[in-house]
Coordinates of C-alpha atoms in Angstrom, one line a residue:
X241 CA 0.6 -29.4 -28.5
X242 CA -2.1 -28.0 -25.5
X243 CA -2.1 -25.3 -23.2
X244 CA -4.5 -25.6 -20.7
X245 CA -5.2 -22.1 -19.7
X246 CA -7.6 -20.8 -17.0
X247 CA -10.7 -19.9 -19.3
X248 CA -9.4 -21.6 -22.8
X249 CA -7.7 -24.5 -23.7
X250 CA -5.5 -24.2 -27.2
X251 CA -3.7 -26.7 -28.8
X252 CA -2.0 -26.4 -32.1
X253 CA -0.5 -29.1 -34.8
X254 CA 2.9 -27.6 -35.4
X255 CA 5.3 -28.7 -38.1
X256 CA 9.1 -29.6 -37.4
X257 CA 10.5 -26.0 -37.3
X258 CA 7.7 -25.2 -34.8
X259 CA 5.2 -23.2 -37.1
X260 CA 1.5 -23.9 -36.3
X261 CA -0.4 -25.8 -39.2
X262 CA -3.8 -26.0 -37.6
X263 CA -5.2 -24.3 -34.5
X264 CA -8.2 -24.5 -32.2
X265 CA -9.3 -22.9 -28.8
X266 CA -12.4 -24.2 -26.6
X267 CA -13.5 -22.0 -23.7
X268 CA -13.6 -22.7 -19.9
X269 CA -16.1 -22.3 -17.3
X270 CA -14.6 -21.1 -14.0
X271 CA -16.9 -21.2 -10.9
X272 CA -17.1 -18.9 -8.0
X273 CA -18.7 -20.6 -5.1
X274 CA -17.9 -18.0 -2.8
X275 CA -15.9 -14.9 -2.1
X276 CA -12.7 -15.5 -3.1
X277 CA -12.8 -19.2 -4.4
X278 CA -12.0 -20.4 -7.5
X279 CA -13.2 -23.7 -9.4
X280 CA -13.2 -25.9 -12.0
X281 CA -14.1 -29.1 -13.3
X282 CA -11.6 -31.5 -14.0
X283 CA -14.5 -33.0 -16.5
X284 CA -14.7 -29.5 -18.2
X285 CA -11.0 -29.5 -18.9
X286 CA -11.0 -33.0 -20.5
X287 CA -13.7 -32.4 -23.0
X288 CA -12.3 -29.3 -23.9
X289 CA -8.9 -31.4 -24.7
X290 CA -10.6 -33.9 -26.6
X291 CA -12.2 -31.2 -28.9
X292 CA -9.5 -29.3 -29.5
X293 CA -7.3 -32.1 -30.1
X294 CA -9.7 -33.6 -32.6
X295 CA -10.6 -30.2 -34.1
X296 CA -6.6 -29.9 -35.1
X297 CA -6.3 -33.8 -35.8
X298 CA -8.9 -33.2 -38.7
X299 CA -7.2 -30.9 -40.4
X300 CA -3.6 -32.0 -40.6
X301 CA -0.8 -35.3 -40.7
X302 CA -1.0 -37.1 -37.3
X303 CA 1.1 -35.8 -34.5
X304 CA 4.8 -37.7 -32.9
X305 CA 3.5 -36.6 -30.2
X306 CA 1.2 -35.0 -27.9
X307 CA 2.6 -33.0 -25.3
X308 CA 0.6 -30.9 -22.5
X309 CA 1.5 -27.4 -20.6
X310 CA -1.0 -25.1 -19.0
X311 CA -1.7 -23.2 -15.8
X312 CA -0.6 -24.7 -12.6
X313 CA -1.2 -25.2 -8.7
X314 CA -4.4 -27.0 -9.4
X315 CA -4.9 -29.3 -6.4
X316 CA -7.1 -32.2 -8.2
X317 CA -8.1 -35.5 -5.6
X318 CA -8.9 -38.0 -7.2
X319 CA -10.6 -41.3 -5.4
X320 CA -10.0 -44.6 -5.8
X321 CA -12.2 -45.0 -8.8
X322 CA -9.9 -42.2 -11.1
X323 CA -12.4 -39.9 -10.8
X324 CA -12.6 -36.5 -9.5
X325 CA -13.4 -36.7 -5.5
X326 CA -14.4 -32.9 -6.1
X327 CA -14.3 -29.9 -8.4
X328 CA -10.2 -28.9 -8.8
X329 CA -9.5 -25.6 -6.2
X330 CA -7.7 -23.5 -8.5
X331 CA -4.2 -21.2 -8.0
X332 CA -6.5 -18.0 -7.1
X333 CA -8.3 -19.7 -4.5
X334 CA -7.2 -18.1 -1.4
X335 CA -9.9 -19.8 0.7
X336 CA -7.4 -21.7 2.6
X337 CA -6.2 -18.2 5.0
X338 CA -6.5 -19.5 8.2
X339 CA -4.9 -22.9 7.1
X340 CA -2.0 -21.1 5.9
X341 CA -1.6 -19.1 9.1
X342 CA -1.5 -22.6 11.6
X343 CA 1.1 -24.2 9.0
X344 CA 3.3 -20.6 9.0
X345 CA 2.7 -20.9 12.4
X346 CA 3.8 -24.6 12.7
X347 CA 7.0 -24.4 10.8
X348 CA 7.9 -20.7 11.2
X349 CA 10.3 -20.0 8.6
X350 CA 11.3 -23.5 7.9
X351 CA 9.0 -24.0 5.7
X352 CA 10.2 -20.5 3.3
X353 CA 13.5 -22.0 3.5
X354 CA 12.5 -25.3 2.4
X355 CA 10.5 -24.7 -0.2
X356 CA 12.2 -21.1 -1.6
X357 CA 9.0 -18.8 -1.4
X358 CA 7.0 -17.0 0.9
X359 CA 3.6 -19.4 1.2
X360 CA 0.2 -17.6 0.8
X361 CA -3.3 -18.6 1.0
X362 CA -3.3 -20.3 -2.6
X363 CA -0.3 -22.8 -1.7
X364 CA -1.5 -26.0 -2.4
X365 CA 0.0 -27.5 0.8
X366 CA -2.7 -24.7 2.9
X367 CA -5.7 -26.1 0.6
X368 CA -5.2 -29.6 1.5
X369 CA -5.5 -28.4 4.8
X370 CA -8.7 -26.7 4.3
X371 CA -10.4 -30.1 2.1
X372 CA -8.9 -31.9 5.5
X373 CA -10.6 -29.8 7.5
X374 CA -13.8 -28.7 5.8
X375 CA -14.5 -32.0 3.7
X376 CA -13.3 -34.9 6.0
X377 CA -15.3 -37.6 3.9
X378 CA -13.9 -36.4 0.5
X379 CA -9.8 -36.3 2.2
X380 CA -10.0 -39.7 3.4
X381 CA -11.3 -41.3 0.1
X382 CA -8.4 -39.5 -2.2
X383 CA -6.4 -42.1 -4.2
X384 CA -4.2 -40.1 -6.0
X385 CA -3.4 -36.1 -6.3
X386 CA -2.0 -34.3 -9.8
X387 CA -1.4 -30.4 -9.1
X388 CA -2.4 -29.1 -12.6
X389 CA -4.7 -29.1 -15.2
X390 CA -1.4 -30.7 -17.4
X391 CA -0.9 -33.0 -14.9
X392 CA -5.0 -34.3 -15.1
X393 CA -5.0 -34.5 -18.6
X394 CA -1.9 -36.3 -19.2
X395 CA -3.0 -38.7 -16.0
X396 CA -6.5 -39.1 -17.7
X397 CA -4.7 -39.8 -21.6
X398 CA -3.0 -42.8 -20.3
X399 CA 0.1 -41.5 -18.9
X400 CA 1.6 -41.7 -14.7
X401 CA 0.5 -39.4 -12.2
X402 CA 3.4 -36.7 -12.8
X403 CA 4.1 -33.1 -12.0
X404 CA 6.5 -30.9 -13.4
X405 CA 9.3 -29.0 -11.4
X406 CA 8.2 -25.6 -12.6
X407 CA 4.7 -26.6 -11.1
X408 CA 5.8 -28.3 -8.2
X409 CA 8.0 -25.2 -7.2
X410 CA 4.0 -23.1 -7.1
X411 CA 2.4 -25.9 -4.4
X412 CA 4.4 -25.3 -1.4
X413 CA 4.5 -29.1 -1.2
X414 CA 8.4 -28.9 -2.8
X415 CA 11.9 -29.3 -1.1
X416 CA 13.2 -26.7 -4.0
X417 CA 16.9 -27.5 -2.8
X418 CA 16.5 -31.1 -2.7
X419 CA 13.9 -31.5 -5.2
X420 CA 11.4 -33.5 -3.5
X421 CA 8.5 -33.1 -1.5
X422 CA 9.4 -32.2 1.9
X423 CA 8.4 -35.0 4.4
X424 CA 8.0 -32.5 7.1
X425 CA 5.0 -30.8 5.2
X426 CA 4.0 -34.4 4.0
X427 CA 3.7 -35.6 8.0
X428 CA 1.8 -32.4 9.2
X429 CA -0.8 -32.8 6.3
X430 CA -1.4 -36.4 6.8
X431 CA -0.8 -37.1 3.6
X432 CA 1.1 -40.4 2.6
X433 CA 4.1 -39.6 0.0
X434 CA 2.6 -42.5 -2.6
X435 CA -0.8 -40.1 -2.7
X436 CA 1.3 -37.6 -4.4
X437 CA 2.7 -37.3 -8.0
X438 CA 5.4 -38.6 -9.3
X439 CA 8.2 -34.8 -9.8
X440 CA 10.0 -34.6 -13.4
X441 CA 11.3 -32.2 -15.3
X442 CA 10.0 -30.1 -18.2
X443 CA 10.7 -32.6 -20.7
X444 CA 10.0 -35.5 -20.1
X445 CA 7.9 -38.4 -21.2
X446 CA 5.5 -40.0 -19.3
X447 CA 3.5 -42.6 -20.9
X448 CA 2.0 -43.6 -24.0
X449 CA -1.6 -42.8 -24.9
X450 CA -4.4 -44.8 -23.6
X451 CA -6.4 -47.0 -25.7
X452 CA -9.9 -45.7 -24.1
X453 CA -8.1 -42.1 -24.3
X454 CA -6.8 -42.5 -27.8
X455 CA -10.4 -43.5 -29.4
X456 CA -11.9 -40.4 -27.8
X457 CA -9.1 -38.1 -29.2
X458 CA -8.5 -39.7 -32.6
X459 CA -5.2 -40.5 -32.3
X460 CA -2.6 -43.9 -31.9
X461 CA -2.6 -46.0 -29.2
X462 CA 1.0 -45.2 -26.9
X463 CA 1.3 -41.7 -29.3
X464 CA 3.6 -40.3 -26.7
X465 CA 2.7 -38.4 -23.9
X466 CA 5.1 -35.1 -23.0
X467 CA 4.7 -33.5 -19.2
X468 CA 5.9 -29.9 -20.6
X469 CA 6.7 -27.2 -18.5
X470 CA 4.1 -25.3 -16.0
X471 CA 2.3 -22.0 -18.0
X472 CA 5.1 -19.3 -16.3
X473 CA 8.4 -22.2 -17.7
X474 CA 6.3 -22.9 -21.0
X475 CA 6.0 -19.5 -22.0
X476 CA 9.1 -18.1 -21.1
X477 CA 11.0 -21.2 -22.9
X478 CA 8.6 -21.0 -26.1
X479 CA 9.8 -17.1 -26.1
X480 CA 13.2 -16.4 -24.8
X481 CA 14.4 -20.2 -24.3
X482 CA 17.0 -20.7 -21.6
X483 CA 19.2 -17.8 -21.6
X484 CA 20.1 -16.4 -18.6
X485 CA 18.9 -12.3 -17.7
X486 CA 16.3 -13.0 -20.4
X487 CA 13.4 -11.3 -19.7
X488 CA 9.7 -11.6 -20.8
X489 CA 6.0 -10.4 -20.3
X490 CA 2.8 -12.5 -20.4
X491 CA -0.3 -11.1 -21.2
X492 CA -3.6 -13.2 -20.7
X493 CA -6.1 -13.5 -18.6
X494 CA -3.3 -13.4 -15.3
X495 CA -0.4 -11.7 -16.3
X496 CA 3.5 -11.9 -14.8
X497 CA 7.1 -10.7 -15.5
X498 CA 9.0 -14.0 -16.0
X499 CA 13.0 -13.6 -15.7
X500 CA 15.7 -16.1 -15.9
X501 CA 19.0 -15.5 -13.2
X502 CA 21.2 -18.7 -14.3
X503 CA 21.4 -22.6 -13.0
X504 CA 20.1 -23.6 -10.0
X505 CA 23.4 -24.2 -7.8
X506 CA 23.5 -25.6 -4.0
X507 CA 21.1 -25.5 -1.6
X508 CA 18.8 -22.2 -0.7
X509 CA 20.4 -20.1 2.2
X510 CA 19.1 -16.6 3.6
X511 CA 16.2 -14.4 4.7
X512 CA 13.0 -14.8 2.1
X513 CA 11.4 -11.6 2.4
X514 CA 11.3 -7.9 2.4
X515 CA 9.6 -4.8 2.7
X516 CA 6.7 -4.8 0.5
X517 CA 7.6 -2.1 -1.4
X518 CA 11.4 -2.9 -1.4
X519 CA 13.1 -3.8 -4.1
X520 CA 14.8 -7.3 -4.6
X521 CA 18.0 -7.3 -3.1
X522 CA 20.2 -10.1 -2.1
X523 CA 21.6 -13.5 -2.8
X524 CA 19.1 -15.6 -5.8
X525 CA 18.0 -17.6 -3.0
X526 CA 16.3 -14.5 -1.2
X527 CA 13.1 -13.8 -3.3
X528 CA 10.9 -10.9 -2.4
X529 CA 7.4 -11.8 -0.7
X530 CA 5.7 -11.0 -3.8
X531 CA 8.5 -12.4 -6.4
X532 CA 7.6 -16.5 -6.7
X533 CA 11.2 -18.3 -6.9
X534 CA 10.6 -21.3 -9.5
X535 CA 12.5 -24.1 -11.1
X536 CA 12.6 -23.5 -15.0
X537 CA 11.5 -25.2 -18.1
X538 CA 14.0 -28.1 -17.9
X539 CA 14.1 -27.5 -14.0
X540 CA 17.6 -27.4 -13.9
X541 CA 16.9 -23.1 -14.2
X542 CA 16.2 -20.8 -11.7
X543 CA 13.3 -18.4 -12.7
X544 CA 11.7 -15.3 -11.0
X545 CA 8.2 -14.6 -11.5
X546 CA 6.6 -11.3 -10.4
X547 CA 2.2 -12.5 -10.9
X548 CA -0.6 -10.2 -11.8
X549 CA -3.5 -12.4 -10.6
X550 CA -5.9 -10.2 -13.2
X551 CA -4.4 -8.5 -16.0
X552 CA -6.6 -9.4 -19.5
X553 CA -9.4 -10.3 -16.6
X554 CA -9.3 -7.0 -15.4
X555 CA -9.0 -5.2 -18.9
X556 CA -12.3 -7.6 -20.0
X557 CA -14.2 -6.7 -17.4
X558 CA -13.5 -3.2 -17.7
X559 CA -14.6 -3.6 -21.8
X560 CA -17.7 -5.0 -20.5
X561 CA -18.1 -2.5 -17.8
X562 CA -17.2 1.3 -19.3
X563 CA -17.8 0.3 -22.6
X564 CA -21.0 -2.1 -22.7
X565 CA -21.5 -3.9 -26.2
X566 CA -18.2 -2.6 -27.5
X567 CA -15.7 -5.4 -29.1
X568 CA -12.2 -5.7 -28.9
X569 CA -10.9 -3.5 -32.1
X570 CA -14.2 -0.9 -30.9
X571 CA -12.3 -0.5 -27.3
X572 CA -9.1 -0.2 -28.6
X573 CA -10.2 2.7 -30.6
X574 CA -11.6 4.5 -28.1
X575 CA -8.6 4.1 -25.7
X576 CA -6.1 5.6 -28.3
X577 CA -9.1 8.3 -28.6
X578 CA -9.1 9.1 -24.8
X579 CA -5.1 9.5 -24.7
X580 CA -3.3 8.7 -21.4
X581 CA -5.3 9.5 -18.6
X582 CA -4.7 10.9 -14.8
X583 CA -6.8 8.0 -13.5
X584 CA -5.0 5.3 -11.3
X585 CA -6.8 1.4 -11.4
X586 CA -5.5 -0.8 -9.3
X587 CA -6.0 -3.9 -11.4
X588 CA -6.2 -6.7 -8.2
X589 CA -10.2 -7.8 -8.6
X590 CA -9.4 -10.9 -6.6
X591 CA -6.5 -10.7 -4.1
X592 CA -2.9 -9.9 -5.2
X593 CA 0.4 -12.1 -5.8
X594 CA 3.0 -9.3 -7.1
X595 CA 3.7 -6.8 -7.0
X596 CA 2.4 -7.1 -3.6
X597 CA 1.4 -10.1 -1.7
X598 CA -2.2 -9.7 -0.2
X599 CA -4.7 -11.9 -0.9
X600 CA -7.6 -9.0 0.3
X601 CA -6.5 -6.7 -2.1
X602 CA -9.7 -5.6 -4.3
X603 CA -9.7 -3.2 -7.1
X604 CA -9.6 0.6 -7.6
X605 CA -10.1 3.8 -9.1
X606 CA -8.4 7.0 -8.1
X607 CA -8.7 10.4 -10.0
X608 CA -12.2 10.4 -11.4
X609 CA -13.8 13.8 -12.4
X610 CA -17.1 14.8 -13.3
X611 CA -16.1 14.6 -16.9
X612 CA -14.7 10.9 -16.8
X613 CA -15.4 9.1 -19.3
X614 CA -15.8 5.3 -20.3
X615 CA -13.1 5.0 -22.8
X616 CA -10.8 6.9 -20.1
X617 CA -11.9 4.0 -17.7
X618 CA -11.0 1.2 -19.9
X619 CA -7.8 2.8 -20.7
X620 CA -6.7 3.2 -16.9
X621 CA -7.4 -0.6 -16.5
X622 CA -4.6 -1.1 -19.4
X623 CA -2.3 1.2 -17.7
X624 CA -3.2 -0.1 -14.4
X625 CA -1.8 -3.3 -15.7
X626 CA 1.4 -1.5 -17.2
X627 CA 1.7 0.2 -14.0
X628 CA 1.8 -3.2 -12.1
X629 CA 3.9 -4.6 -14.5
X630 CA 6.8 -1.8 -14.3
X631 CA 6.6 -2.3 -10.3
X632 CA 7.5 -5.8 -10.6
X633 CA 10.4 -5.2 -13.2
X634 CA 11.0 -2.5 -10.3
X635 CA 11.5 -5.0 -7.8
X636 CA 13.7 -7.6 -9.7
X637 CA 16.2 -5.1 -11.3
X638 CA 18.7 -5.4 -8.7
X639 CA 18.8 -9.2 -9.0
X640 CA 18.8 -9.2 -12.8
X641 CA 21.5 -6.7 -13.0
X642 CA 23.9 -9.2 -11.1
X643 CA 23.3 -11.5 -13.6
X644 CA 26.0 -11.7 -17.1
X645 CA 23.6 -11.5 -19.9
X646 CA 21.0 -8.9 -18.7
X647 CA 20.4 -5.7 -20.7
X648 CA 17.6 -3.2 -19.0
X649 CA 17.7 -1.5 -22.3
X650 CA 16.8 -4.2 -24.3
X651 CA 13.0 -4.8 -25.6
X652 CA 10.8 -7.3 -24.0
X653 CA 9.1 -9.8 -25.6
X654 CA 5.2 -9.9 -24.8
X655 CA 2.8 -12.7 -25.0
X656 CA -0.7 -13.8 -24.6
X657 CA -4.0 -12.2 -25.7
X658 CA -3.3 -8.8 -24.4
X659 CA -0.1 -8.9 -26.7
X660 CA -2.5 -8.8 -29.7
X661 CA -3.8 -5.2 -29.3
X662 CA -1.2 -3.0 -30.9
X663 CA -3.0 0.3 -28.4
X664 CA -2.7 -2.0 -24.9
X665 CA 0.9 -3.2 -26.2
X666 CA 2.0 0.8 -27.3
X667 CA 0.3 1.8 -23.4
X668 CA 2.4 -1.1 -21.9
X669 CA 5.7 0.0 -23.1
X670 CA 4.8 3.7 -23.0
X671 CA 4.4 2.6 -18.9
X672 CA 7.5 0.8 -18.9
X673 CA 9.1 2.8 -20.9
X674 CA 11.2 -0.1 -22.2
X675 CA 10.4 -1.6 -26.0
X676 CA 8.6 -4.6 -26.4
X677 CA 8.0 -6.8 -29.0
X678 CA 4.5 -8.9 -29.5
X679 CA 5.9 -12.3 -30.1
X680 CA 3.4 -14.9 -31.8
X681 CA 1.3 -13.6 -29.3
X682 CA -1.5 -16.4 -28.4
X683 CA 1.2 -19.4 -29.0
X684 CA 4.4 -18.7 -27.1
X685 CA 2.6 -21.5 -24.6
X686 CA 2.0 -24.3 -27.9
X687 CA 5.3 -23.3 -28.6
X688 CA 7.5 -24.1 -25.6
X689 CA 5.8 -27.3 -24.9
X690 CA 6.6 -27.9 -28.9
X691 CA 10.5 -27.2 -27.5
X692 CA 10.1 -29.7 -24.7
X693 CA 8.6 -32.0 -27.0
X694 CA 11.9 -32.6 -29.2
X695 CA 13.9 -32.6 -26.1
X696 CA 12.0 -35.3 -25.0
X697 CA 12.3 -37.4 -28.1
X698 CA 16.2 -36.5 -28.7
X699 CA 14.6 -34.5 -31.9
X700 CA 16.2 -30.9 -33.1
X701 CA 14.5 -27.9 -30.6
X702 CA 13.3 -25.1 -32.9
X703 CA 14.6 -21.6 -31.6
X704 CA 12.7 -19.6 -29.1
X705 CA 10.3 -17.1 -30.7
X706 CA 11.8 -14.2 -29.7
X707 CA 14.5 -15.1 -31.9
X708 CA 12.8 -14.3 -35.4
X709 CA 11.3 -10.8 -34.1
X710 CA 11.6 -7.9 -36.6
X711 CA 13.3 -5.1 -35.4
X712 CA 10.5 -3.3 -37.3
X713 CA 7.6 -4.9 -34.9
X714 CA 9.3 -3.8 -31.8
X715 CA 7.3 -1.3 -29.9
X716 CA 8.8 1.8 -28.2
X717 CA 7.9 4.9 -25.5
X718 CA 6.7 7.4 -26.9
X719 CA 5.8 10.9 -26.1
X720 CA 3.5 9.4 -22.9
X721 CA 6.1 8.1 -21.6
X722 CA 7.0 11.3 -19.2
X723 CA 3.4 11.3 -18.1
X724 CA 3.2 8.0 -16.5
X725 CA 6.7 8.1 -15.4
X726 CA 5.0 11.5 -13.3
X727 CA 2.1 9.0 -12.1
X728 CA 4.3 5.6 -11.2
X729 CA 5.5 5.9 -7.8
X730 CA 1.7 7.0 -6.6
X731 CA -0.2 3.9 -8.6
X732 CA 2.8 1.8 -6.7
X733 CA 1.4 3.4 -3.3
X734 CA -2.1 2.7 -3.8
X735 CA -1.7 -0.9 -2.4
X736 CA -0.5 0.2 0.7
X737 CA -1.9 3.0 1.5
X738 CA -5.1 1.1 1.0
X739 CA -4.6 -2.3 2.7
X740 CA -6.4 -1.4 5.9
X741 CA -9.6 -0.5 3.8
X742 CA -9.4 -3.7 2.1
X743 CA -9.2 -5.5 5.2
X744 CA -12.6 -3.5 6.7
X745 CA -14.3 -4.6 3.2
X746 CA -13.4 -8.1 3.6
X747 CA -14.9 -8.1 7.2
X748 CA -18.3 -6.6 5.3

């Protein structure tokens, strides 16, 4: 299994009931060739996969199968020779502003409706426009798009040019209703309909493995190749499976509050936004502007998503920042030293999905004294990220209580790196005040595309990992709780009240 995240790849070798037998994790470059654009190189993404994968073929039996989830809304052109016609524009690119504003203003809200969410400057659909635009040359010699780092991988290993729903749902590109890509869109863009990747669902097989592709990785020739889930479906599946009102929390480098409201019946009807600081009210087909309406891990789901472009970016940087040289276990010692603080960080370094929408939202401090200190500074970047998180649960409570099955007394299950530090997870649910539970916290990923895996090959699909949790390892508020219940509703302010300074900083 692989998980192609935004600054490391993982992949795992897991045995039948899903328990990992060998591990390994190779690092990503990401480049930033100007404010507010994000890169990477397709090239970088493949060697990272054929290390890991050989790293974990090394030390264990050889794998049914090899099946690939990871972040999504990559757009990746690829010319007619298979390769890269340039480096992939990432999901926090928001260079594409002005192309999103002629296609809003094209299709008014047509587009919302067709494709379930409120477009921003990362859609996919608004950077094609910008490569058609900006790089003429490099538009008019693509071959073939895949909108993921999955999708690349897979492609490159031998398989078709695919893209999962979940993933599809991200781009913009997607008729969520019909489940196509919606020819409107398609004509606008210029782009012919056989440039664009074949949609399937989150378990699915699309090829067999490459001979070229299976001497670089070590493994057989036609070894099965499974298209599993997008990140957001992967995650949530490998945690809480496909329960409806099942909620979860991921914790990495981006963070978001995944929740699952039921099937995905008839067509989407009604308004698609609201007040930015409204909650979500309304039919499931009327998601909140900052509150990304996706198809789920088999796509056959409807799942909410509230996403914190930087939540373990921001919580690095601030390591790196307030406490220079100090290590992971050395930070998290001085946080629990410094106790909550009155400090409010707005945790947004690069634009803002949820829980507001505004991709010129920048970072922030409010509430610092002459007596400050470093640790205090690191710890208000792990509550600013608590804080953001309890907004978004904030917005989708009134959608999730209309669903049979949800409990808003229940404890969370938390992924991802941030998952593993027992201070950042005690400060998350202290913020929330709701329990939450670290859940095999770097491998919920591995895990649900180990789940779409056996559903793809008719084998027997291992329980979701919240499922084995120990009551004992659950997490809950404690005595901070009443403090940063006190300082919520301000940190939720903070993004408005300071949207017309972020607009003077982005005009420099």
């Amino acid at each position: 299994m692989v998980d192609a995240g935004t600054t490391t790849l993982k992949a795992a070798l897991l045995d039948p009931a899903g328990r990992a037998l060998v591990t390994a994790a190779v690092e990503l470059p990401v480049e930033h060739p100007g404010p507010g654009r994000a890169e990477q190189q397709p090239d970088d993404w493949w060697r990272a996969f054929v290390t890991a994968v050989r790293r974990c073929r090394a030390g264990g039996p050889p794998p049914a199968a090899l099946a690939v989830t990871g972040q999504m809304q990559d757009l990746v052109l690829l010319g007619g020779d298979g390769r890269p016609a340039r480096p992939a524009l990432l999901y926090s690119d928001l260079r594409a502003t002005a192309e999103l504003a002629a296609l809003t203003a094209r299709f008014g809200g047509a587009w919302s409706q067709a494709v379930g969410n409120v477009p921003e400057p990362s859609s996919t659909a608004a950077q094609l426009l910008w490569v058609r635009e900006h790089e003429p040359d490099t538009f008019a010699a693509v071959r073939t798009m895949v909108f993921s780092a999955p999708g690349y991988l897979l492609w490159r290993a031998g398989g078709r040019a695919t893209c999962d729903l979940t993933t599809a749902s991200t781009t913009g590109l997607l008729d969520i209703a019909e489940r196509t890509w919606w020819p409107p869109l398609l004509e606008v863009l210029g782009v012919a309909a056989e440039l664009l990747p074949e949609l399937v669902d989150g378990v699915s097989v699309v090829g067999g493995l490459g001979r070229a592709a299976a001497g670089e990785l070590d493994l057989s020739v036609g070894l099965p190749l499974v298209h599993a889930p997008g990140d957001a479906a992967a995650v949530t599946g490998g945690l809480i499976g496909e329960r409806p009102g099942a909620v979860s929390i991921s914790l990495g480098t981006s963070g978001w509050v995944a929740a699952l409201t039921g099937p995905l019946t008839g067509p989407l009807t009604g308004p698609l936004t609201g007040p930015p600081n409204a909650p979500l009210t309304g039919p499931p087909s009327a998601p909140h502007e900052a509150v990304h309406h996706l198809l789920g891990p088999t796509g056959r789901e409807s799942l909410l998503i509230g996403a914190l472009l930087s939540a373990g970016a921001t919580v690095d940087w601030a390591r790196r920042t307030y406490l220079p040289g100090a290590g992971h276990l050395d930070a998290d010692a001085a946080a629990s030293r410094a106790g909550p603080t009155d400090l409010l960080m707005l945790p947004s370094l690069a634009g803002e999905r949820s829980p507001v929408r505004d991709p010129l939202a920048v970072g922030a401090v409010v509430g610092l004294r002459p007596d400050t200190t470093g640790a205090q500074l690191y710890r208000a970047a792990v509550e600013g990220v608590g804080y953001a998180l309890r907004r978004i649960l904030e917005i989708m409570e009134p959608r999730l209580a209309a669903v049979p099955g949800y409990d808003a007394s229940s404890w969370l299950p938390v992924s991802g790196g941030g998952a593993l530090s027992p201070v950042s997870a005690q400060i998350v649910a202290d913020v929330l005040g709701r329990p939450v539970a670290p859940v095999a916290a770097e491998h919920a990923g591995l895990h649900g595309a180990y789940r779409a895996a056996a559903a793809a090959l008719g084998a027997p699909v291992p329980a979701p990992l919240a499922a084995a949790v120990d009551p004992s390892t659950v997490l809950r508020p404690g005595a901070a709780r009443d403090h940063y219940d006190r300082l919520a509703g301000a940190h939720a302010q903070l993004w408005e009240l300071l949207r017309p300074t972020f607009r003077v900083l982005e005009r420099g």
